[in-house]
PDB file of C-alpha atoms and ligand atoms in Angstrom:
ATOM      1  CA  MET A   1       0.000   0.000   0.000  1.00 94.00           C
ATOM      2  CA  GLU A   2       1.369   3.411  -0.999  1.00 97.00           C
ATOM      3  CA  PHE A   3       0.045   6.515   0.766  1.00 98.00           C
ATOM      4  CA  TYR A   4       0.968   9.909  -0.709  1.00 98.00           C
ATOM      5  CA  LEU A   5       0.307  13.512   0.223  1.00 98.00           C
ATOM      6  CA  ASP A   6      -1.022  15.637  -2.649  1.00 98.00           C
ATOM      7  CA  THR A   7       0.576  19.002  -1.966  1.00 98.00           C
ATOM      8  CA  ALA A   8       3.353  21.503  -2.577  1.00 97.00           C
ATOM      9  CA  ASP A   9       3.180  22.656   1.049  1.00 96.00           C
ATOM     10  CA  VAL A  10       6.614  21.739   2.334  1.00 94.00           C
ATOM     11  CA  ALA A  11       5.707  22.594   5.950  1.00 95.00           C
ATOM     12  CA  ALA A  12       2.659  20.282   5.820  1.00 96.00           C
ATOM     13  CA  VAL A  13       4.793  17.424   4.513  1.00 96.00           C
ATOM     14  CA  GLU A  14       7.356  18.037   7.242  1.00 95.00           C
ATOM     15  CA  ARG A  15       4.603  17.985   9.888  1.00 95.00           C
ATOM     16  CA  LEU A  16       2.831  14.863   8.619  1.00 96.00           C
ATOM     17  CA  ALA A  17       5.879  12.837   7.561  1.00 93.00           C
ATOM     18  CA  GLY A  18       6.590  12.163  11.234  1.00 91.00           C
ATOM     19  CA  VAL A  19       3.011  11.016  11.870  1.00 94.00           C
ATOM     20  CA  LEU A  20       1.845   9.162   8.759  1.00 95.00           C
ATOM     21  CA  PRO A  21       3.813   6.471   6.906  1.00 93.00           C
ATOM     22  CA  ILE A  22       3.878   8.425   3.655  1.00 97.00           C
ATOM     23  CA  LYS A  23       5.538   6.900   0.633  1.00 98.00           C
ATOM     24  CA  GLY A  24       6.003  10.291  -0.971  1.00 98.00           C
ATOM     25  CA  VAL A  25       4.383  13.399  -2.390  1.00 98.00           C
ATOM     26  CA  THR A  26       2.374  14.076  -5.529  1.00 98.00           C
ATOM     27  CA  THR A  27       1.973  17.539  -7.039  1.00 98.00           C
ATOM     28  CA  ASN A  28       0.018  19.036  -9.895  1.00 97.00           C
ATOM     29  CA  PRO A  29       0.388  22.387 -11.703  1.00 98.00           C
ATOM     30  CA  SER A  30      -2.409  24.073  -9.710  1.00 97.00           C
ATOM     31  CA  ILE A  31      -0.973  22.910  -6.407  1.00 96.00           C
ATOM     32  CA  VAL A  32       2.502  24.220  -7.297  1.00 97.00           C
ATOM     33  CA  ALA A  33       1.056  27.494  -8.649  1.00 97.00           C
ATOM     34  CA  ARG A  34      -0.642  28.128  -5.274  1.00 95.00           C
ATOM     35  CA  GLY A  35       2.760  28.226  -3.544  1.00 91.00           C
ATOM     36  CA  LYS A  36       5.573  30.779  -3.721  1.00 90.00           C
ATOM     37  CA  SER A  37       8.328  28.559  -5.144  1.00 94.00           C
ATOM     38  CA  ASP A  38       9.010  27.199  -8.602  1.00 96.00           C
ATOM     39  CA  ILE A  39       8.529  23.508  -9.324  1.00 97.00           C
ATOM     40  CA  TYR A  40      12.217  22.666  -9.121  1.00 97.00           C
ATOM     41  CA  SER A  41      12.649  24.294  -5.685  1.00 97.00           C
ATOM     42  CA  VAL A  42       9.504  22.580  -4.408  1.00 96.00           C
ATOM     43  CA  LEU A  43      10.746  19.191  -5.560  1.00 97.00           C
ATOM     44  CA  ARG A  44      14.202  19.705  -4.050  1.00 97.00           C
ATOM     45  CA  ASP A  45      12.695  20.851  -0.730  1.00 96.00           C
ATOM     46  CA  MET A  46      10.301  17.885  -0.682  1.00 96.00           C
ATOM     47  CA  GLN A  47      13.102  15.434  -1.430  1.00 97.00           C
ATOM     48  CA  ALA A  48      15.121  16.848   1.458  1.00 96.00           C
ATOM     49  CA  ILE A  49      12.222  16.086   3.819  1.00 95.00           C
ATOM     50  CA  ILE A  50      11.121  12.662   2.599  1.00 96.00           C
ATOM     51  CA  GLY A  51      14.633  11.446   1.757  1.00 95.00           C
ATOM     52  CA  THR A  52      15.885   9.664  -1.324  1.00 92.00           C
ATOM     53  CA  GLU A  53      13.649   6.679  -0.529  1.00 94.00           C
ATOM     54  CA  GLY A  54      10.578   8.929  -0.827  1.00 97.00           C
ATOM     55  CA  GLN A  55       8.772   9.044  -4.162  1.00 98.00           C
ATOM     56  CA  LEU A  56       7.956  12.358  -5.850  1.00 98.00           C
ATOM     57  CA  PHE A  57       5.559  13.056  -8.729  1.00 98.00           C
ATOM     58  CA  ALA A  58       5.392  16.144 -10.953  1.00 98.00           C
ATOM     59  CA  GLN A  59       3.439  16.919 -14.098  1.00 98.00           C
ATOM     60  CA  VAL A  60       4.511  18.020 -17.567  1.00 98.00           C
ATOM     61  CA  MET A  61       2.833  21.156 -18.970  1.00 98.00           C
ATOM     62  CA  SER A  62       3.182  20.935 -22.748  1.00 98.00           C
ATOM     63  CA  ARG A  63       0.357  19.713 -25.026  1.00 98.00           C
ATOM     64  CA  ASP A  64       2.915  18.394 -27.517  1.00 98.00           C
ATOM     65  CA  PRO A  65       4.085  14.805 -26.961  1.00 98.00           C
ATOM     66  CA  ASP A  66       7.720  15.420 -27.925  1.00 98.00           C
ATOM     67  CA  VAL A  67       7.933  18.486 -25.680  1.00 98.00           C
ATOM     68  CA  MET A  68       6.261  16.480 -22.884  1.00 98.00           C
ATOM     69  CA  VAL A  69       9.119  14.006 -23.160  1.00 98.00           C
ATOM     70  CA  GLU A  70      11.667  16.855 -23.038  1.00 98.00           C
ATOM     71  CA  GLU A  71       9.960  18.285 -19.943  1.00 98.00           C
ATOM     72  CA  ALA A  72       9.982  14.846 -18.336  1.00 98.00           C
ATOM     73  CA  LEU A  73      13.720  14.507 -18.939  1.00 98.00           C
ATOM     74  CA  LYS A  74      14.291  18.003 -17.475  1.00 98.00           C
ATOM     75  CA  LEU A  75      12.288  17.191 -14.353  1.00 98.00           C
ATOM     76  CA  ARG A  76      14.247  13.966 -13.922  1.00 98.00           C
ATOM     77  CA  GLU A  77      17.540  15.841 -14.161  1.00 98.00           C
ATOM     78  CA  VAL A  78      16.500  17.518 -10.896  1.00 97.00           C
ATOM     79  CA  ILE A  79      14.888  14.445  -9.273  1.00 97.00           C
ATOM     80  CA  PRO A  80      16.231  11.288 -10.967  1.00 97.00           C
ATOM     81  CA  SER A  81      13.635   8.999  -9.356  1.00 98.00           C
ATOM     82  CA  LEU A  82      10.656  11.237 -10.218  1.00 98.00           C
ATOM     83  CA  VAL A  83       7.468   9.669 -11.575  1.00 98.00           C
ATOM     84  CA  VAL A  84       6.294  11.916 -14.409  1.00 98.00           C
ATOM     85  CA  LYS A  85       2.598  12.825 -14.462  1.00 98.00           C
ATOM     86  CA  VAL A  86       1.140  13.010 -17.961  1.00 98.00           C
ATOM     87  CA  PRO A  87      -2.502  13.875 -18.746  1.00 98.00           C
ATOM     88  CA  VAL A  88      -4.258  10.997 -20.527  1.00 98.00           C
ATOM     89  CA  THR A  89      -4.972  12.690 -23.854  1.00 98.00           C
ATOM     90  CA  HIS A  90      -3.961  11.803 -27.406  1.00 98.00           C
ATOM     91  CA  ALA A  91      -0.687  13.692 -26.895  1.00 98.00           C
ATOM     92  CA  GLY A  92      -0.245  12.323 -23.385  1.00 98.00           C
ATOM     93  CA  LEU A  93      -0.658   8.715 -24.463  1.00 98.00           C
ATOM     94  CA  SER A  94       1.973   9.243 -27.138  1.00 98.00           C
ATOM     95  CA  ALA A  95       4.316  10.745 -24.521  1.00 98.00           C
ATOM     96  CA  ILE A  96       3.629   7.899 -22.061  1.00 98.00           C
ATOM     97  CA  ARG A  97       4.529   5.379 -24.767  1.00 98.00           C
ATOM     98  CA  GLN A  98       7.763   7.225 -25.559  1.00 98.00           C
ATOM     99  CA  LEU A  99       8.690   7.558 -21.879  1.00 98.00           C
ATOM    100  CA  THR A 100       7.961   3.866 -21.299  1.00 98.00           C
ATOM    101  CA  VAL A 101      10.455   2.975 -24.040  1.00 98.00           C
ATOM    102  CA  LEU A 102      12.979   5.203 -22.226  1.00 98.00           C
ATOM    103  CA  ASP A 103      12.192   3.304 -19.004  1.00 98.00           C
ATOM    104  CA  ILE A 104      10.874   6.478 -17.329  1.00 98.00           C
ATOM    105  CA  PRO A 105       7.971   5.779 -14.956  1.00 98.00           C
ATOM    106  CA  THR A 106       4.764   7.687 -15.625  1.00 98.00           C
ATOM    107  CA  LEU A 107       1.426   8.361 -14.029  1.00 98.00           C
ATOM    108  CA  GLY A 108      -1.552   8.910 -16.311  1.00 98.00           C
ATOM    109  CA  THR A 109      -3.448  11.826 -14.792  1.00 98.00           C
ATOM    110  CA  ALA A 110      -6.678  13.804 -15.300  1.00 98.00           C
ATOM    111  CA  VAL A 111      -8.600  10.534 -15.561  1.00 98.00           C
ATOM    112  CA  TYR A 112     -12.384  10.905 -15.683  1.00 98.00           C
ATOM    113  CA  GLY A 113     -13.261   7.605 -17.367  1.00 98.00           C
ATOM    114  CA  ALA A 114     -12.343   3.946 -16.850  1.00 98.00           C
ATOM    115  CA  GLY A 115     -11.559   3.411 -20.531  1.00 98.00           C
ATOM    116  CA  GLN A 116      -9.436   6.554 -20.635  1.00 98.00           C
ATOM    117  CA  GLY A 117      -7.435   5.378 -17.629  1.00 98.00           C
ATOM    118  CA  PHE A 118      -7.096   1.898 -19.052  1.00 98.00           C
ATOM    119  CA  TYR A 119      -5.517   3.355 -22.223  1.00 98.00           C
ATOM    120  CA  ALA A 120      -2.782   4.793 -20.007  1.00 98.00           C
ATOM    121  CA  ALA A 121      -2.144   1.326 -18.582  1.00 98.00           C
ATOM    122  CA  LEU A 122      -1.885  -0.104 -22.096  1.00 98.00           C
ATOM    123  CA  ALA A 123       0.565   2.683 -23.003  1.00 98.00           C
ATOM    124  CA  GLY A 124       2.803   1.589 -20.125  1.00 98.00           C
ATOM    125  CA  ALA A 125       1.938   3.986 -17.311  1.00 98.00           C
ATOM    126  CA  ARG A 126       2.966   2.681 -13.907  1.00 98.00           C
ATOM    127  CA  TYR A 127       0.138   4.563 -12.162  1.00 98.00           C
ATOM    128  CA  ILE A 128      -3.288   5.861 -13.172  1.00 98.00           C
ATOM    129  CA  ALA A 129      -4.940   8.687 -11.242  1.00 98.00           C
ATOM    130  CA  PRO A 130      -8.742   8.896 -11.394  1.00 98.00           C
ATOM    131  CA  TYR A 131     -10.092  12.207 -10.016  1.00 98.00           C
ATOM    132  CA  VAL A 132     -12.672  10.959  -7.539  1.00 98.00           C
ATOM    133  CA  ASN A 133     -14.092  14.180  -6.087  1.00 98.00           C
ATOM    134  CA  ARG A 134     -13.991  16.087  -9.352  1.00 98.00           C
ATOM    135  CA  ILE A 135     -16.062  13.294 -10.929  1.00 98.00           C
ATOM    136  CA  ASP A 136     -18.513  13.412  -8.017  1.00 97.00           C
ATOM    137  CA  ALA A 137     -18.654  17.214  -8.280  1.00 97.00           C
ATOM    138  CA  GLN A 138     -19.759  17.068 -11.906  1.00 97.00           C
ATOM    139  CA  GLY A 139     -22.571  14.664 -11.043  1.00 98.00           C
ATOM    140  CA  GLY A 140     -20.726  11.415 -11.739  1.00 98.00           C
ATOM    141  CA  ASP A 141     -19.793   8.561  -9.452  1.00 98.00           C
ATOM    142  CA  GLY A 142     -16.058   8.669  -8.715  1.00 98.00           C
ATOM    143  CA  ILE A 143     -16.015   5.496  -6.635  1.00 98.00           C
ATOM    144  CA  ALA A 144     -17.890   3.532  -9.315  1.00 98.00           C
ATOM    145  CA  LEU A 145     -15.256   4.610 -11.829  1.00 98.00           C
ATOM    146  CA  VAL A 146     -12.450   3.583  -9.478  1.00 98.00           C
ATOM    147  CA  LYS A 147     -14.057   0.160  -9.023  1.00 97.00           C
ATOM    148  CA  GLU A 148     -14.304  -0.352 -12.785  1.00 98.00           C
ATOM    149  CA  LEU A 149     -10.777   0.829 -13.381  1.00 98.00           C
ATOM    150  CA  GLN A 150      -9.388  -1.353 -10.581  1.00 97.00           C
ATOM    151  CA  THR A 151     -11.198  -4.371 -12.022  1.00 97.00           C
ATOM    152  CA  LEU A 152      -9.823  -3.661 -15.509  1.00 97.00           C
ATOM    153  CA  ILE A 153      -6.315  -3.352 -14.074  1.00 97.00           C
ATOM    154  CA  ASN A 154      -6.641  -6.553 -12.043  1.00 97.00           C
ATOM    155  CA  LEU A 155      -7.800  -8.445 -15.132  1.00 97.00           C
ATOM    156  CA  HIS A 156      -5.602  -7.017 -17.842  1.00 97.00           C
ATOM    157  CA  SER A 157      -2.689  -4.965 -16.497  1.00 97.00           C
ATOM    158  CA  PRO A 158      -1.774  -6.110 -12.980  1.00 97.00           C
ATOM    159  CA  GLN A 159       1.597  -4.345 -13.113  1.00 97.00           C
ATOM    160  CA  THR A 160      -0.219  -0.975 -13.166  1.00 98.00           C
ATOM    161  CA  GLN A 161      -1.504   0.688 -10.001  1.00 98.00           C
ATOM    162  CA  VAL A 162      -4.586   2.834  -9.589  1.00 98.00           C
ATOM    163  CA  LEU A 163      -3.382   5.831  -7.582  1.00 98.00           C
ATOM    164  CA  ALA A 164      -6.694   7.409  -6.666  1.00 98.00           C
ATOM    165  CA  ALA A 165      -6.672  11.215  -6.334  1.00 98.00           C
ATOM    166  CA  SER A 166      -8.909  14.221  -5.713  1.00 98.00           C
ATOM    167  CA  PHE A 167     -10.672  13.798  -2.370  1.00 98.00           C
ATOM    168  CA  ARG A 168     -12.730  16.045  -0.160  1.00 97.00           C
ATOM    169  CA  THR A 169     -13.913  13.502   2.414  1.00 96.00           C
ATOM    170  CA  PRO A 170     -12.421  10.591   4.362  1.00 96.00           C
ATOM    171  CA  ARG A 171     -15.331   8.453   3.117  1.00 97.00           C
ATOM    172  CA  GLN A 172     -14.171   8.862  -0.505  1.00 97.00           C
ATOM    173  CA  VAL A 173     -10.661   7.786   0.532  1.00 97.00           C
ATOM    174  CA  LEU A 174     -11.888   4.717   2.407  1.00 97.00           C
ATOM    175  CA  ASP A 175     -14.177   3.660  -0.437  1.00 97.00           C
ATOM    176  CA  CYS A 176     -11.229   3.710  -2.865  1.00 97.00           C
ATOM    177  CA  LEU A 177      -9.126   1.589  -0.523  1.00 96.00           C
ATOM    178  CA  LEU A 178     -12.061  -0.812  -0.092  1.00 96.00           C
ATOM    179  CA  ALA A 179     -12.318  -0.989  -3.892  1.00 94.00           C
ATOM    180  CA  GLY A 180      -8.782  -2.412  -3.882  1.00 93.00           C
ATOM    181  CA  CYS A 181      -6.656   0.637  -4.748  1.00 96.00           C
ATOM    182  CA  ARG A 182      -3.100   0.005  -3.646  1.00 95.00           C
ATOM    183  CA  ALA A 183      -2.062   3.641  -3.934  1.00 97.00           C
ATOM    184  CA  ILE A 184      -3.775   6.862  -2.946  1.00 98.00           C
ATOM    185  CA  THR A 185      -2.895  10.543  -2.701  1.00 98.00           C
ATOM    186  CA  VAL A 186      -4.615  12.847  -0.270  1.00 98.00           C
ATOM    187  CA  ASP A 187      -4.481  16.584   0.404  1.00 98.00           C
ATOM    188  CA  PRO A 188      -2.972  17.132   3.888  1.00 97.00           C
ATOM    189  CA  ALA A 189      -6.177  18.796   5.120  1.00 97.00           C
ATOM    190  CA  VAL A 190      -8.212  15.706   4.139  1.00 98.00           C
ATOM    191  CA  ALA A 191      -5.570  13.387   5.607  1.00 97.00           C
ATOM    192  CA  GLU A 192      -5.904  15.269   8.915  1.00 96.00           C
ATOM    193  CA  LEU A 193      -9.683  14.705   8.965  1.00 96.00           C
ATOM    194  CA  PHE A 194      -9.105  11.068   9.955  1.00 96.00           C
ATOM    195  CA  LEU A 195      -7.652  12.360  13.238  1.00 95.00           C
ATOM    196  CA  GLN A 196     -10.104  15.152  13.987  1.00 94.00           C
ATOM    197  CA  ASP A 197     -13.078  13.414  15.570  1.00 94.00           C
ATOM    198  CA  PRO A 198     -13.791  15.484  18.727  1.00 95.00           C
ATOM    199  CA  ALA A 199     -14.955  12.290  20.464  1.00 97.00           C
ATOM    200  CA  VAL A 200     -11.298  11.180  20.643  1.00 97.00           C
ATOM    201  CA  GLU A 201     -10.254  14.198  22.709  1.00 97.00           C
ATOM    202  CA  ASP A 202     -13.344  13.741  24.889  1.00 97.00           C
ATOM    203  CA  ALA A 203     -12.310  10.124  25.540  1.00 98.00           C
ATOM    204  CA  LEU A 204      -8.766  11.173  26.515  1.00 97.00           C
ATOM    205  CA  ASN A 205     -10.079  13.916  28.799  1.00 97.00           C
ATOM    206  CA  ARG A 206     -12.257  11.346  30.527  1.00 98.00           C
ATOM    207  CA  PHE A 207      -9.253   9.036  31.075  1.00 98.00           C
ATOM    208  CA  ASP A 208      -7.257  11.980  32.500  1.00 97.00           C
ATOM    209  CA  HIS A 209     -10.102  12.965  34.805  1.00 97.00           C
ATOM    210  CA  ASP A 210     -10.671   9.447  36.179  1.00 98.00           C
ATOM    211  CA  TRP A 211      -6.951   8.789  36.664  1.00 97.00           C
ATOM    212  CA  GLN A 212      -6.238  12.049  38.444  1.00 97.00           C
ATOM    213  CA  ALA A 213      -9.315  11.680  40.639  1.00 97.00           C
ATOM    214  CA  ARG A 214      -8.003   8.308  41.860  1.00 97.00           C
ATOM    215  CA  PHE A 215      -4.183   8.794  41.898  1.00 96.00           C
ATOM    216  CA  GLY A 216      -3.732  12.585  42.098  1.00 95.00           C
ATOM    217  CA  HIS A 217      -1.333  12.858  39.141  1.00 94.00           C
ATOM    218  CA  ALA A 218      -1.630  12.668  35.353  1.00 92.00           C
ATOM    219  CA  ASP A 219       1.154  10.228  34.480  1.00 94.00           C
ATOM    220  CA  LEU A 220       1.692   6.544  35.303  1.00 94.00           C
ATOM    221  CA  GLY A 221       3.896   7.450  38.248  1.00 87.00           C
TER     222      GLY A 221
HETATM  223  O1  G3P B 301      -3.465  16.067  -8.659  1.00 81.19           O
HETATM  224  C1  G3P B 301      -4.662  15.663  -9.141  1.00 81.19           C
HETATM  225  C2  G3P B 301      -5.744  15.620  -8.127  1.00 81.19           C
HETATM  226  O2  G3P B 301      -5.224  15.191  -6.915  1.00 81.19           O
HETATM  227  C3  G3P B 301      -6.484  16.904  -8.013  1.00 81.19           C
HETATM  228  O3  G3P B 301      -7.187  16.954  -6.858  1.00 81.19           O
HETATM  229  O4  G3P B 301      -8.200  18.194  -5.046  1.00 81.19           O
HETATM  230  O5  G3P B 301      -7.628  19.419  -7.136  1.00 81.19           O
HETATM  231  O6  G3P B 301      -9.506  17.798  -7.106  1.00 81.19           O
HETATM  232  P1  G3P B 301      -8.195  18.153  -6.528  1.00 81.19           P
END
C-alpha cells in the first residue's frame, strides 16, 4: 500500500511525515502554482524532507508529446527517481509510450473515465490517477469509476496501479481503498480529517479525569 500527500506545502509534509507512513508526495500544476516557489525548488525541498527513498511526482505542462518528453527529462535531471505525471490525452498517451520505451515511470493523470485510464495502462503507465471528487462534483460517481478501473487493471494490467486522487472527504478515501486501490494521494487537510473526531479528545479527557481523581497525578507514576 502506498500513501501519498497531494501538496506543494513543504511545511505540511514536514509535519505529517513524522506522523503518517507516507511513501512520498504528488503535485500538480495548480498545487505548485498556489505556492511561492518554482517547481524545481519545491521538488528539491520535498526530497530533502522525505529522503531519497521517498517518491515524488510532478506533471509536464506541454500539449505536444515530444515536448512532454523533453519536460519529463528536465524534471528527472533535478529528481532522478521522479514519476512523471502526464494527462491521458492523445498527446499524453503518445508521450507515455515514448517515456515507457525510455524506461521512465509515468502516471496517467486527469482521468475521468475507466476506458481513458485503461488506455494509459496499455501505453505503459505505472500509475493511473482517477479524479474521484472532481467526478462526483460534476454529477458522476467517482467510486464507481475507481471500481471499474481497478477491475480492468486486475484483469488485464496487474503491473499498473490505480493511484486514486482528488478527495474532499475521508469516506471517498476509504471507499477507494475498499475498492482495492493500492495507492492513494490525499491533500494534507483531508488526511488530517481522519484524526479530527472530537470524540477522541473527549475520551482522553475522561481518562485523564478518572486517573487524576483516583491517583492525584496525570502520568503513570
Ligand atoms: O493532482 C490531481 C488531483 O489530486 C487533483 O485533486 O483536489 O484538485 O480535485 P483536486
